[in-house]
């Protein structure tokens, strides 16, 4: 009897909370999902902080939607960013650097890594299993099929790099017209690129001595311009040119996206529209021009805007959140099951009470990583030196032959522990491979220094050490997950499965 009364009291305490959570949850069952995944968008150019004259159409369309001001991508690059975001997976899980991945993916013996990479369920696979018609329109060589992210799509279209965003949108509008509902349509577009952008011939363009326009043809007909900044001037002027090109490309993209917004508003009133970028771009900020991704704010703090049919939101979400939670949030919105047990619902932030409890935000790139906890951000730069030498009488001799024997070196590096070890020395009968990694931490207070100008690592050694330990623990979690997959074995992956 006492046990029954205790159980009743527990139920009475739990039920009101359960009812509140249920009423607080935003649900849009059987809604279409239109994912506008636009590379290189930055939060300081797109969203609540931007100059509204650059993106008036984006601003207007999402004015009553959910706008996330401080959401972070798990990577500053297309390759790892898309893999992590659309499988909701720790970015260290995709541990091969992009160049290694591109070398190994086509080589015999890569099945081991290919099966690891495809072991995580994609958003498209979730939605296709739920009866959605799934379509991907992809531009880029480090996304889509090239990174095995075509899984789950019933229709897949690959565009060449030179194609303009307006022609991608022309194709998308035809797809929107004929695809049965409910649908998940994923547009991956690249309106601007570092060092080179593609721009239409007839649209008015900025004239600048540091910007060059080279007309090019498509199918033997004049088509567009390759837009390139001048590299023979000071770093300051290069940076100014990059930002000028970026603004021009952003205005062009916004103009074209309006065509999608108008169509959805008039024809597809049961469609959730998501505008996101899986990484931003430095365009010369902090002296970084390279395109392989870094963990500075300009590259990892990205726009996320969600417009939900029949819902109006009157505030911007200011909290620091992770884009790793986008897929779990979409599945929650559609009231679909999620195989991930570590996902959080970003949409709960719209209510007075939310269940978002991620203890920290972290990300990983080829040459650096980051972790954010409260207002503190640890930026961890990694410098790796690799060498391969011939052995003679058990001793290394001659010059470093790593570059000339790249595949042999990569196999030695990734044959054990999947390359997670920072320092490695392995040898065969005739060869010695060595890898040495130097990690340098930088610490920033984002509340007082959002531009990451002052490194506080030496002033706050305890905070630096605590964040470093957390980041290494997060990295180790990915390694343990891969070890478990290796132990249990993985089903073989086939193209277009």
Short mmCIF file of C-alpha atoms in Angstrom, two decimals:
data_model
loop_
_atom_site.label_atom_id
_atom_site.label_comp_id
_atom_site.label_asym_id
_atom_site.label_seq_id
_atom_site.Cartn_x
_atom_site.Cartn_y
_atom_site.Cartn_z
CA UNK A 1 0.00 0.00 0.00
CA UNK A 2 2.83 2.43 0.93
CA UNK A 3 4.60 1.61 -2.34
CA UNK A 4 1.43 2.36 -4.30
CA UNK A 5 1.00 5.73 -2.56
CA UNK A 6 4.63 6.65 -3.24
CA UNK A 7 4.20 5.72 -6.89
CA UNK A 8 1.05 7.86 -7.09
CA UNK A 9 2.86 10.83 -5.55
CA UNK A 10 5.72 10.45 -8.03
CA UNK A 11 3.24 10.34 -10.93
CA UNK A 12 1.47 13.45 -9.65
CA UNK A 13 4.80 15.28 -9.57
CA UNK A 14 5.83 14.11 -13.03
CA UNK A 15 2.60 14.48 -14.98
CA UNK A 16 2.26 18.29 -14.83
CA UNK A 17 5.84 18.63 -16.12
CA UNK A 18 5.17 16.13 -18.90
CA UNK A 19 2.01 17.99 -19.93
CA UNK A 20 3.90 21.28 -19.99
CA UNK A 21 6.73 19.87 -22.10
CA UNK A 22 4.21 18.41 -24.53
CA UNK A 23 2.30 21.67 -24.92
CA UNK A 24 5.54 23.61 -25.23
CA UNK A 25 6.89 21.45 -28.05
CA UNK A 26 6.65 22.84 -31.59
CA UNK A 27 5.35 20.15 -33.95
CA UNK A 28 4.65 20.27 -37.68
CA UNK A 29 3.72 16.71 -38.65
CA UNK A 30 4.03 15.77 -42.33
CA UNK A 31 5.37 19.23 -43.17
CA UNK A 32 7.69 19.53 -46.16
CA UNK A 33 11.30 20.47 -45.42
CA UNK A 34 13.22 22.78 -47.75
CA UNK A 35 16.89 22.99 -46.70
CA UNK A 36 18.80 25.93 -48.16
CA UNK A 37 22.37 24.99 -47.26
CA UNK A 38 24.43 27.92 -48.55
CA UNK A 39 28.21 27.73 -48.12
CA UNK A 40 30.34 30.55 -46.70
CA UNK A 41 27.57 32.56 -45.01
CA UNK A 42 28.75 34.56 -41.99
CA UNK A 43 26.68 35.63 -39.01
CA UNK A 44 28.07 39.18 -39.17
CA UNK A 45 26.80 39.53 -42.74
CA UNK A 46 23.58 37.47 -42.66
CA UNK A 47 21.12 37.67 -39.78
CA UNK A 48 20.41 40.13 -36.98
CA UNK A 49 23.88 41.74 -37.06
CA UNK A 50 24.13 42.31 -40.79
CA UNK A 51 23.70 45.41 -42.89
CA UNK A 52 20.07 44.92 -43.99
CA UNK A 53 20.75 46.43 -47.41
CA UNK A 54 22.78 43.32 -48.33
CA UNK A 55 20.10 40.67 -47.66
CA UNK A 56 16.68 42.35 -47.63
CA UNK A 57 14.91 39.30 -49.03
CA UNK A 58 16.37 36.88 -46.49
CA UNK A 59 15.57 39.33 -43.69
CA UNK A 60 11.97 39.82 -44.80
CA UNK A 61 11.19 36.13 -45.38
CA UNK A 62 12.53 35.05 -41.99
CA UNK A 63 11.32 38.12 -40.06
CA UNK A 64 8.70 35.99 -38.26
CA UNK A 65 10.83 32.87 -38.15
CA UNK A 66 13.31 31.60 -35.61
CA UNK A 67 16.69 33.33 -35.92
CA UNK A 68 19.67 31.89 -34.06
CA UNK A 69 22.29 34.55 -33.44
CA UNK A 70 25.07 32.44 -31.91
CA UNK A 71 24.99 28.99 -33.43
CA UNK A 72 28.24 27.16 -34.10
CA UNK A 73 29.19 24.68 -36.77
CA UNK A 74 31.25 21.60 -35.79
CA UNK A 75 33.75 22.53 -38.52
CA UNK A 76 34.94 25.48 -40.57
CA UNK A 77 35.07 23.42 -43.79
CA UNK A 78 32.53 21.96 -46.21
CA UNK A 79 33.88 18.42 -45.94
CA UNK A 80 33.66 17.82 -42.21
CA UNK A 81 30.93 20.39 -41.57
CA UNK A 82 28.39 18.66 -43.81
CA UNK A 83 29.32 15.18 -42.61
CA UNK A 84 28.96 16.16 -38.95
CA UNK A 85 25.85 18.32 -39.24
CA UNK A 86 23.74 16.02 -41.42
CA UNK A 87 24.55 12.93 -39.36
CA UNK A 88 24.55 14.81 -36.00
CA UNK A 89 27.94 13.28 -35.23
CA UNK A 90 31.00 14.38 -33.26
CA UNK A 91 33.32 15.98 -35.90
CA UNK A 92 36.36 14.07 -34.58
CA UNK A 93 34.59 10.92 -35.82
CA UNK A 94 35.41 12.11 -39.34
CA UNK A 95 39.08 12.25 -38.46
CA UNK A 96 40.72 12.00 -41.86
CA UNK A 97 41.92 15.38 -43.08
CA UNK A 98 40.30 16.35 -46.35
CA UNK A 99 43.34 15.65 -48.53
CA UNK A 100 43.85 12.22 -46.96
CA UNK A 101 40.17 11.45 -47.42
CA UNK A 102 40.29 12.41 -51.09
CA UNK A 103 43.37 10.24 -51.67
CA UNK A 104 42.07 7.19 -49.81
CA UNK A 105 38.38 7.19 -50.78
CA UNK A 106 39.11 5.81 -54.25
CA UNK A 107 41.86 3.38 -53.27
CA UNK A 108 41.54 -0.36 -52.64
CA UNK A 109 41.66 -1.03 -48.92
CA UNK A 110 39.67 2.10 -48.05
CA UNK A 111 36.54 0.01 -47.40
CA UNK A 112 37.39 0.10 -43.69
CA UNK A 113 37.15 3.91 -43.56
CA UNK A 114 34.28 4.10 -46.02
CA UNK A 115 32.19 1.85 -43.82
CA UNK A 116 33.03 3.93 -40.73
CA UNK A 117 31.98 7.14 -42.49
CA UNK A 118 28.71 5.65 -43.72
CA UNK A 119 27.80 4.03 -40.39
CA UNK A 120 26.00 7.18 -39.20
CA UNK A 121 22.42 7.74 -40.34
CA UNK A 122 21.85 10.88 -42.42
CA UNK A 123 18.87 13.22 -42.15
CA UNK A 124 17.79 12.10 -45.63
CA UNK A 125 17.85 8.44 -44.55
CA UNK A 126 15.68 9.28 -41.53
CA UNK A 127 13.14 11.14 -43.68
CA UNK A 128 13.07 8.66 -46.53
CA UNK A 129 12.33 5.88 -44.02
CA UNK A 130 9.42 8.02 -42.78
CA UNK A 131 7.92 8.21 -46.26
CA UNK A 132 9.38 11.51 -47.47
CA UNK A 133 10.38 12.08 -51.07
CA UNK A 134 14.02 13.12 -50.76
CA UNK A 135 15.97 15.24 -53.25
CA UNK A 136 19.49 16.72 -53.16
CA UNK A 137 20.74 19.38 -55.56
CA UNK A 138 24.44 19.60 -54.81
CA UNK A 139 27.23 21.87 -55.94
CA UNK A 140 30.72 21.15 -54.69
CA UNK A 141 33.34 18.40 -54.62
CA UNK A 142 33.51 18.15 -50.82
CA UNK A 143 29.84 17.49 -50.20
CA UNK A 144 27.14 15.23 -51.54
CA UNK A 145 28.20 12.05 -53.31
CA UNK A 146 31.92 12.77 -53.05
CA UNK A 147 31.66 12.49 -49.27
CA UNK A 148 29.05 9.72 -49.41
CA UNK A 149 26.31 12.11 -48.30
CA UNK A 150 24.05 11.11 -51.18
CA UNK A 151 22.67 8.37 -48.92
CA UNK A 152 18.92 8.51 -48.40
CA UNK A 153 18.11 10.63 -51.45
CA UNK A 154 15.71 9.18 -54.00
CA UNK A 155 16.82 11.89 -56.46
CA UNK A 156 20.34 13.30 -56.58
CA UNK A 157 21.68 16.00 -58.93
CA UNK A 158 25.33 17.12 -59.07
CA UNK A 159 26.09 20.58 -60.49
CA UNK A 160 29.52 21.64 -61.82
CA UNK A 161 31.43 24.25 -59.84
CA UNK A 162 31.05 26.93 -62.54
CA UNK A 163 27.24 26.84 -62.44
CA UNK A 164 25.58 30.01 -61.17
CA UNK A 165 23.20 29.95 -58.22
CA UNK A 166 20.41 31.29 -60.45
CA UNK A 167 20.54 28.13 -62.57
CA UNK A 168 20.54 25.93 -59.49
CA UNK A 169 17.41 27.79 -58.38
CA UNK A 170 15.85 27.41 -61.84
CA UNK A 171 16.26 23.66 -61.41
CA UNK A 172 15.02 23.76 -57.81
CA UNK A 173 11.79 25.55 -58.80
CA UNK A 174 11.04 22.78 -61.31
CA UNK A 175 11.73 20.17 -58.62
CA UNK A 176 9.41 21.97 -56.18
CA UNK A 177 6.67 21.89 -58.83
CA UNK A 178 6.79 18.15 -59.49
CA UNK A 179 7.98 16.48 -56.24
CA UNK A 180 5.16 14.75 -54.32
CA UNK A 181 4.53 15.75 -50.71
CA UNK A 182 5.76 15.32 -48.08
CA UNK A 183 9.22 16.13 -49.40
CA UNK A 184 12.70 16.90 -48.14
CA UNK A 185 14.59 18.97 -50.71
CA UNK A 186 18.19 19.90 -49.93
CA UNK A 187 19.89 22.63 -51.98
CA UNK A 188 23.63 22.91 -51.41
CA UNK A 189 24.86 26.07 -53.14
CA UNK A 190 28.14 27.98 -53.19
CA UNK A 191 27.47 31.57 -54.31
CA UNK A 192 30.89 32.76 -53.14
CA UNK A 193 34.28 31.07 -52.83
CA UNK A 194 37.63 32.15 -51.45
CA UNK A 195 39.86 33.64 -54.17
CA UNK A 196 37.28 32.84 -56.85
CA UNK A 197 33.55 33.47 -57.23
CA UNK A 198 31.15 32.97 -60.14
CA UNK A 199 29.01 35.89 -61.24
CA UNK A 200 26.50 36.49 -64.09
CA UNK A 201 27.49 38.43 -67.20
CA UNK A 202 24.62 40.92 -67.33
CA UNK A 203 24.14 41.83 -63.66
CA UNK A 204 25.76 45.12 -62.61
CA UNK A 205 29.12 44.50 -60.94
CA UNK A 206 31.49 46.34 -58.64
CA UNK A 207 34.51 47.94 -60.29
CA UNK A 208 37.68 47.81 -58.23
CA UNK A 209 41.35 47.86 -59.26
CA UNK A 210 41.98 44.89 -56.96
CA UNK A 211 39.18 42.75 -58.45
CA UNK A 212 39.46 40.97 -61.80
CA UNK A 213 36.59 39.53 -63.86
CA UNK A 214 37.37 36.75 -66.33
CA UNK A 215 34.47 35.77 -68.64
CA UNK A 216 34.02 32.05 -69.22
CA UNK A 217 31.82 29.77 -71.30
CA UNK A 218 29.51 26.91 -70.45
CA UNK A 219 28.50 24.50 -73.23
CA UNK A 220 30.48 26.69 -75.66
CA UNK A 221 28.36 29.77 -74.87
CA UNK A 222 29.27 32.92 -72.88
CA UNK A 223 27.97 32.25 -69.38
CA UNK A 224 29.55 34.12 -66.47
CA UNK A 225 32.58 35.69 -64.83
CA UNK A 226 35.21 34.16 -62.59
CA UNK A 227 35.78 36.85 -59.97
CA UNK A 228 39.28 36.93 -58.48
CA UNK A 229 40.99 39.38 -56.13
CA UNK A 230 44.44 40.75 -56.82
CA UNK A 231 47.14 38.94 -54.82
CA UNK A 232 49.99 41.27 -55.77
CA UNK A 233 49.12 43.97 -53.24
CA UNK A 234 49.23 44.36 -49.46
CA UNK A 235 47.37 41.93 -47.21
CA UNK A 236 45.08 44.78 -46.13
CA UNK A 237 44.04 45.51 -49.74
CA UNK A 238 43.59 41.81 -50.47
CA UNK A 239 41.30 41.54 -47.47
CA UNK A 240 39.32 44.61 -48.57
CA UNK A 241 38.91 43.11 -52.05
CA UNK A 242 37.75 39.79 -50.59
CA UNK A 243 35.09 41.53 -48.50
CA UNK A 244 33.95 43.58 -51.50
CA UNK A 245 33.57 40.43 -53.61
CA UNK A 246 31.79 38.74 -50.71
CA UNK A 247 29.26 41.57 -50.35
CA UNK A 248 28.58 41.56 -54.09
CA UNK A 249 28.08 37.78 -54.16
CA UNK A 250 25.84 37.92 -51.09
CA UNK A 251 23.57 40.54 -52.68
CA UNK A 252 23.38 38.40 -55.82
CA UNK A 253 22.51 35.27 -53.81
CA UNK A 254 19.86 37.16 -51.82
CA UNK A 255 18.28 38.41 -55.05
CA UNK A 256 18.05 34.84 -56.38
CA UNK A 257 16.81 33.31 -53.13
CA UNK A 258 13.82 35.67 -53.29
CA UNK A 259 12.49 33.56 -56.16
CA UNK A 260 12.35 30.54 -53.83
CA UNK A 261 10.77 32.55 -51.03
CA UNK A 262 8.06 33.90 -53.35
CA UNK A 263 7.27 30.43 -54.70
CA UNK A 264 7.05 28.82 -51.25
CA UNK A 265 4.92 31.67 -49.88
CA UNK A 266 2.39 31.39 -52.70
CA UNK A 267 2.43 27.67 -53.51
CA UNK A 268 3.82 25.58 -50.62
CA UNK A 269 2.22 26.78 -47.39
CA UNK A 270 3.00 23.51 -45.59
CA UNK A 271 6.78 23.86 -45.97
CA UNK A 272 9.39 24.45 -43.29
CA UNK A 273 12.21 26.51 -44.81
CA UNK A 274 15.66 26.34 -43.23
CA UNK A 275 18.50 28.66 -44.21
CA UNK A 276 21.85 27.47 -42.88
CA UNK A 277 25.54 27.39 -43.63
CA UNK A 278 27.67 24.52 -42.37
CA UNK A 279 30.65 26.88 -42.24
CA UNK A 280 31.53 30.53 -42.74
CA UNK A 281 34.69 32.04 -44.20
CA UNK A 282 37.64 34.12 -43.03
CA UNK A 283 38.13 36.16 -46.27
CA UNK A 284 41.37 37.54 -44.88
CA UNK A 285 40.26 38.12 -41.29
CA UNK A 286 43.05 37.34 -38.81
CA UNK A 287 45.31 36.94 -41.84
CA UNK A 288 43.60 33.75 -43.00
CA UNK A 289 42.77 33.38 -46.71
CA UNK A 290 43.00 29.58 -47.11
CA UNK A 291 39.82 27.63 -47.78
CA UNK A 292 40.32 24.43 -45.77
CA UNK A 293 38.59 25.76 -42.66
CA UNK A 294 39.61 27.21 -39.32
CA UNK A 295 37.95 27.52 -35.92
CA UNK A 296 37.85 31.31 -35.66
CA UNK A 297 34.44 32.94 -35.18
CA UNK A 298 34.10 34.05 -38.82
CA UNK A 299 34.33 30.41 -39.94
CA UNK A 300 32.37 28.53 -37.28
CA UNK A 301 29.68 30.96 -36.07
CA UNK A 302 27.08 30.69 -38.81
CA UNK A 303 23.53 31.80 -39.65
CA UNK A 304 20.57 29.54 -38.93
CA UNK A 305 17.02 30.69 -39.68
CA UNK A 306 13.91 28.50 -39.60
CA UNK A 307 10.47 29.49 -40.87
CA UNK A 308 7.68 27.18 -39.70
CA UNK A 309 4.18 27.32 -41.25
CA UNK A 310 1.62 28.95 -38.98
CA UNK A 311 4.20 29.98 -36.36
CA UNK A 312 5.35 33.51 -35.58
CA UNK A 313 8.31 34.18 -33.31
CA UNK A 314 9.04 37.57 -31.85
CA UNK A 315 12.61 37.14 -30.62
CA UNK A 316 16.09 36.19 -31.72
CA UNK A 317 17.75 33.30 -29.87
CA UNK A 318 20.88 34.75 -28.27
CA UNK A 319 22.23 31.60 -26.56
CA UNK A 320 25.34 29.85 -27.85
CA UNK A 321 24.16 26.62 -29.48
CA UNK A 322 25.53 23.84 -31.68
CA UNK A 323 24.58 23.06 -35.26
CA UNK A 324 25.07 19.40 -34.34
CA UNK A 325 21.53 19.66 -32.97
CA UNK A 326 19.90 20.67 -36.26
CA UNK A 327 18.98 17.12 -37.32
CA UNK A 328 17.55 16.10 -33.90
CA UNK A 329 15.54 19.34 -33.90
CA UNK A 330 14.07 18.66 -37.36
CA UNK A 331 13.07 15.14 -36.32
CA UNK A 332 11.45 16.55 -33.16
CA UNK A 333 9.61 19.13 -35.25
CA UNK A 334 8.22 16.40 -37.52
CA UNK A 335 7.47 14.18 -34.52
CA UNK A 336 9.71 11.42 -35.88
CA UNK A 337 11.91 9.01 -33.90
CA UNK A 338 15.62 9.77 -33.57
CA UNK A 339 18.24 7.07 -33.15
CA UNK A 340 20.62 9.56 -31.53
CA UNK A 341 20.43 9.69 -27.76
CA UNK A 342 22.65 12.76 -27.38
CA UNK A 343 20.76 15.26 -29.53
CA UNK A 344 19.11 18.43 -28.22
CA UNK A 345 16.09 20.32 -29.49
CA UNK A 346 17.01 23.80 -30.71
CA UNK A 347 13.33 24.64 -31.15
CA UNK A 348 12.75 24.36 -27.42
CA UNK A 349 14.68 27.65 -27.15
CA UNK A 350 11.62 29.41 -28.59
CA UNK A 351 9.54 28.70 -25.49
CA UNK A 352 9.67 30.09 -21.97
CA UNK A 353 11.08 26.80 -20.81
CA UNK A 354 13.59 24.76 -22.80
CA UNK A 355 15.37 21.43 -22.50
CA UNK A 356 18.59 22.40 -24.27
CA UNK A 357 21.39 21.27 -21.97
CA UNK A 358 24.53 20.82 -24.08
CA UNK A 359 27.41 21.39 -21.60
CA UNK A 360 29.83 22.76 -24.19
CA UNK A 361 30.22 23.36 -27.93
CA UNK A 362 33.17 21.90 -29.82
CA UNK A 363 34.48 21.58 -33.35
CA UNK A 364 37.35 20.21 -35.39
CA UNK A 365 39.21 21.14 -38.57
CA UNK A 366 42.24 19.70 -40.32
CA UNK A 367 44.71 21.92 -38.47
CA UNK A 368 42.85 23.14 -35.40
CA UNK A 369 39.98 22.46 -32.99
CA UNK A 370 37.88 24.54 -30.61
CA UNK A 371 35.71 24.28 -27.53
CA UNK A 372 33.34 26.86 -26.01
CA UNK A 373 32.07 26.75 -22.45
CA UNK A 374 30.17 29.74 -21.06
CA UNK A 375 31.98 32.79 -22.49
CA UNK A 376 35.34 31.06 -22.84
CA UNK A 377 36.63 29.72 -26.13
CA UNK A 378 39.73 27.58 -26.47
CA UNK A 379 41.28 27.58 -29.94
CA UNK A 380 43.77 24.72 -30.33
CA UNK A 381 46.16 25.03 -33.27
CA UNK A 382 47.88 21.85 -34.46
CA UNK A 383 51.11 21.75 -36.45
CA UNK A 384 51.98 18.27 -37.71
CA UNK A 385 55.25 17.15 -39.27
CA UNK A 386 55.36 13.82 -41.12
CA UNK A 387 58.37 11.97 -42.47
CA UNK A 388 59.16 8.71 -44.22
CA UNK A 389 62.70 7.38 -44.43
CA UNK A 390 64.29 4.26 -45.80
CA UNK A 391 65.85 1.94 -43.24
CA UNK A 392 69.33 0.55 -43.54
CA UNK A 393 70.58 -1.78 -40.84
CA UNK A 394 67.61 -0.66 -38.74
CA UNK A 395 68.50 3.07 -38.99
CA UNK A 396 66.83 5.82 -41.07
CA UNK A 397 68.94 7.06 -43.99
CA UNK A 398 68.64 9.60 -46.78
CA UNK A 399 66.07 12.34 -47.41
CA UNK A 400 62.44 12.50 -46.33
CA UNK A 401 60.47 10.60 -49.02
CA UNK A 402 57.00 11.22 -47.52
CA UNK A 403 55.62 13.27 -50.43
CA UNK A 404 56.78 10.83 -53.10
CA UNK A 405 55.29 7.90 -51.18
CA UNK A 406 52.09 9.51 -49.90
CA UNK A 407 49.85 6.44 -50.07
CA UNK A 408 52.36 4.23 -48.24
CA UNK A 409 52.72 6.91 -45.55
CA UNK A 410 48.96 7.32 -45.14
CA UNK A 411 48.46 3.59 -44.78
CA UNK A 412 51.09 3.49 -42.06
CA UNK A 413 49.59 6.49 -40.27
CA UNK A 414 46.01 5.23 -40.33
CA UNK A 415 46.58 1.49 -40.01
CA UNK A 416 46.14 1.63 -36.23
CA UNK A 417 44.06 3.95 -34.03
CA UNK A 418 42.67 5.63 -37.15
CA UNK A 419 45.29 8.38 -36.99
CA UNK A 420 44.07 9.68 -33.61
CA UNK A 421 47.54 9.45 -32.07
CA UNK A 422 49.24 12.84 -32.15
CA UNK A 423 52.69 11.29 -32.21
CA UNK A 424 53.41 8.10 -34.14
CA UNK A 425 56.44 6.07 -35.13
CA UNK A 426 55.83 2.96 -37.20
CA UNK A 427 58.10 0.89 -39.33
CA UNK A 428 58.12 -1.90 -41.85
CA UNK A 429 61.10 -3.98 -42.82
CA UNK A 430 62.41 -1.20 -45.07
CA UNK A 431 60.68 2.02 -43.98
CA UNK A 432 60.25 4.24 -40.91
CA UNK A 433 57.22 6.57 -40.68
CA UNK A 434 57.12 9.35 -38.07
CA UNK A 435 54.41 11.85 -37.16
CA UNK A 436 54.93 14.62 -34.60
CA UNK A 437 52.20 17.08 -33.60
CA UNK A 438 52.64 20.32 -31.68
CA UNK A 439 49.44 21.76 -30.18
CA UNK A 440 49.27 25.44 -29.22
CA UNK A 441 46.27 26.65 -27.19
CA UNK A 442 44.77 30.12 -27.44
CA UNK A 443 42.08 31.34 -25.04
CA UNK A 444 39.50 34.04 -25.74
CA UNK A 445 36.70 35.62 -23.74
CA UNK A 446 33.92 35.98 -26.30
CA UNK A 447 31.88 38.27 -24.07
CA UNK A 448 34.56 40.97 -24.07
CA UNK A 449 36.55 40.00 -27.16
CA UNK A 450 34.23 38.62 -29.88
CA UNK A 451 36.83 39.31 -32.59
CA UNK A 452 39.37 37.07 -30.80
CA UNK A 453 42.11 39.69 -30.66
CA UNK A 454 43.61 38.96 -27.22
CA UNK A 455 44.96 35.51 -26.34
CA UNK A 456 44.43 35.00 -22.58
CA UNK A 457 45.90 31.49 -22.29
CA UNK A 458 48.90 32.56 -20.23
CA UNK A 459 46.75 34.74 -17.92
CA UNK A 460 44.21 31.97 -17.21
CA UNK A 461 46.17 28.70 -17.18
CA UNK A 462 43.57 26.83 -15.11
CA UNK A 463 40.70 27.64 -17.50
CA UNK A 464 42.96 26.76 -20.43
CA UNK A 465 43.84 23.39 -18.87
CA UNK A 466 40.21 22.57 -18.04
CA UNK A 467 38.99 23.34 -21.54
CA UNK A 468 41.90 21.46 -23.09
CA UNK A 469 41.06 18.38 -21.02
CA UNK A 470 37.39 18.60 -22.08
CA UNK A 471 38.35 18.91 -25.73
CA UNK A 472 40.66 15.89 -25.57
CA UNK A 473 37.92 13.93 -23.80
CA UNK A 474 35.49 14.83 -26.60
CA UNK A 475 38.06 13.71 -29.15
CA UNK A 476 38.53 10.44 -27.28
CA UNK A 477 34.78 9.79 -27.37
CA UNK A 478 34.94 9.74 -31.18
CA UNK A 479 37.87 7.33 -31.11
CA UNK A 480 36.06 4.98 -28.73
CA UNK A 481 33.00 5.05 -30.97
CA UNK A 482 35.13 4.04 -33.97
CA UNK A 483 36.86 1.32 -31.91
CA UNK A 484 33.43 -0.08 -31.04
CA UNK A 485 32.36 -0.04 -34.69
CA UNK A 486 35.56 -1.85 -35.67
CA UNK A 487 34.94 -4.43 -32.98
CA UNK A 488 31.37 -5.11 -34.08
CA UNK A 489 32.02 -4.87 -37.80
CA UNK A 490 30.14 -2.69 -40.31
CA UNK A 491 27.94 -3.53 -43.30
CA UNK A 492 29.57 -2.88 -46.65
CA UNK A 493 28.76 0.41 -48.34
CA UNK A 494 27.83 0.54 -52.01
CA UNK A 495 27.42 3.65 -54.18
CA UNK A 496 23.87 5.06 -54.22
CA UNK A 497 22.70 2.52 -51.64
#
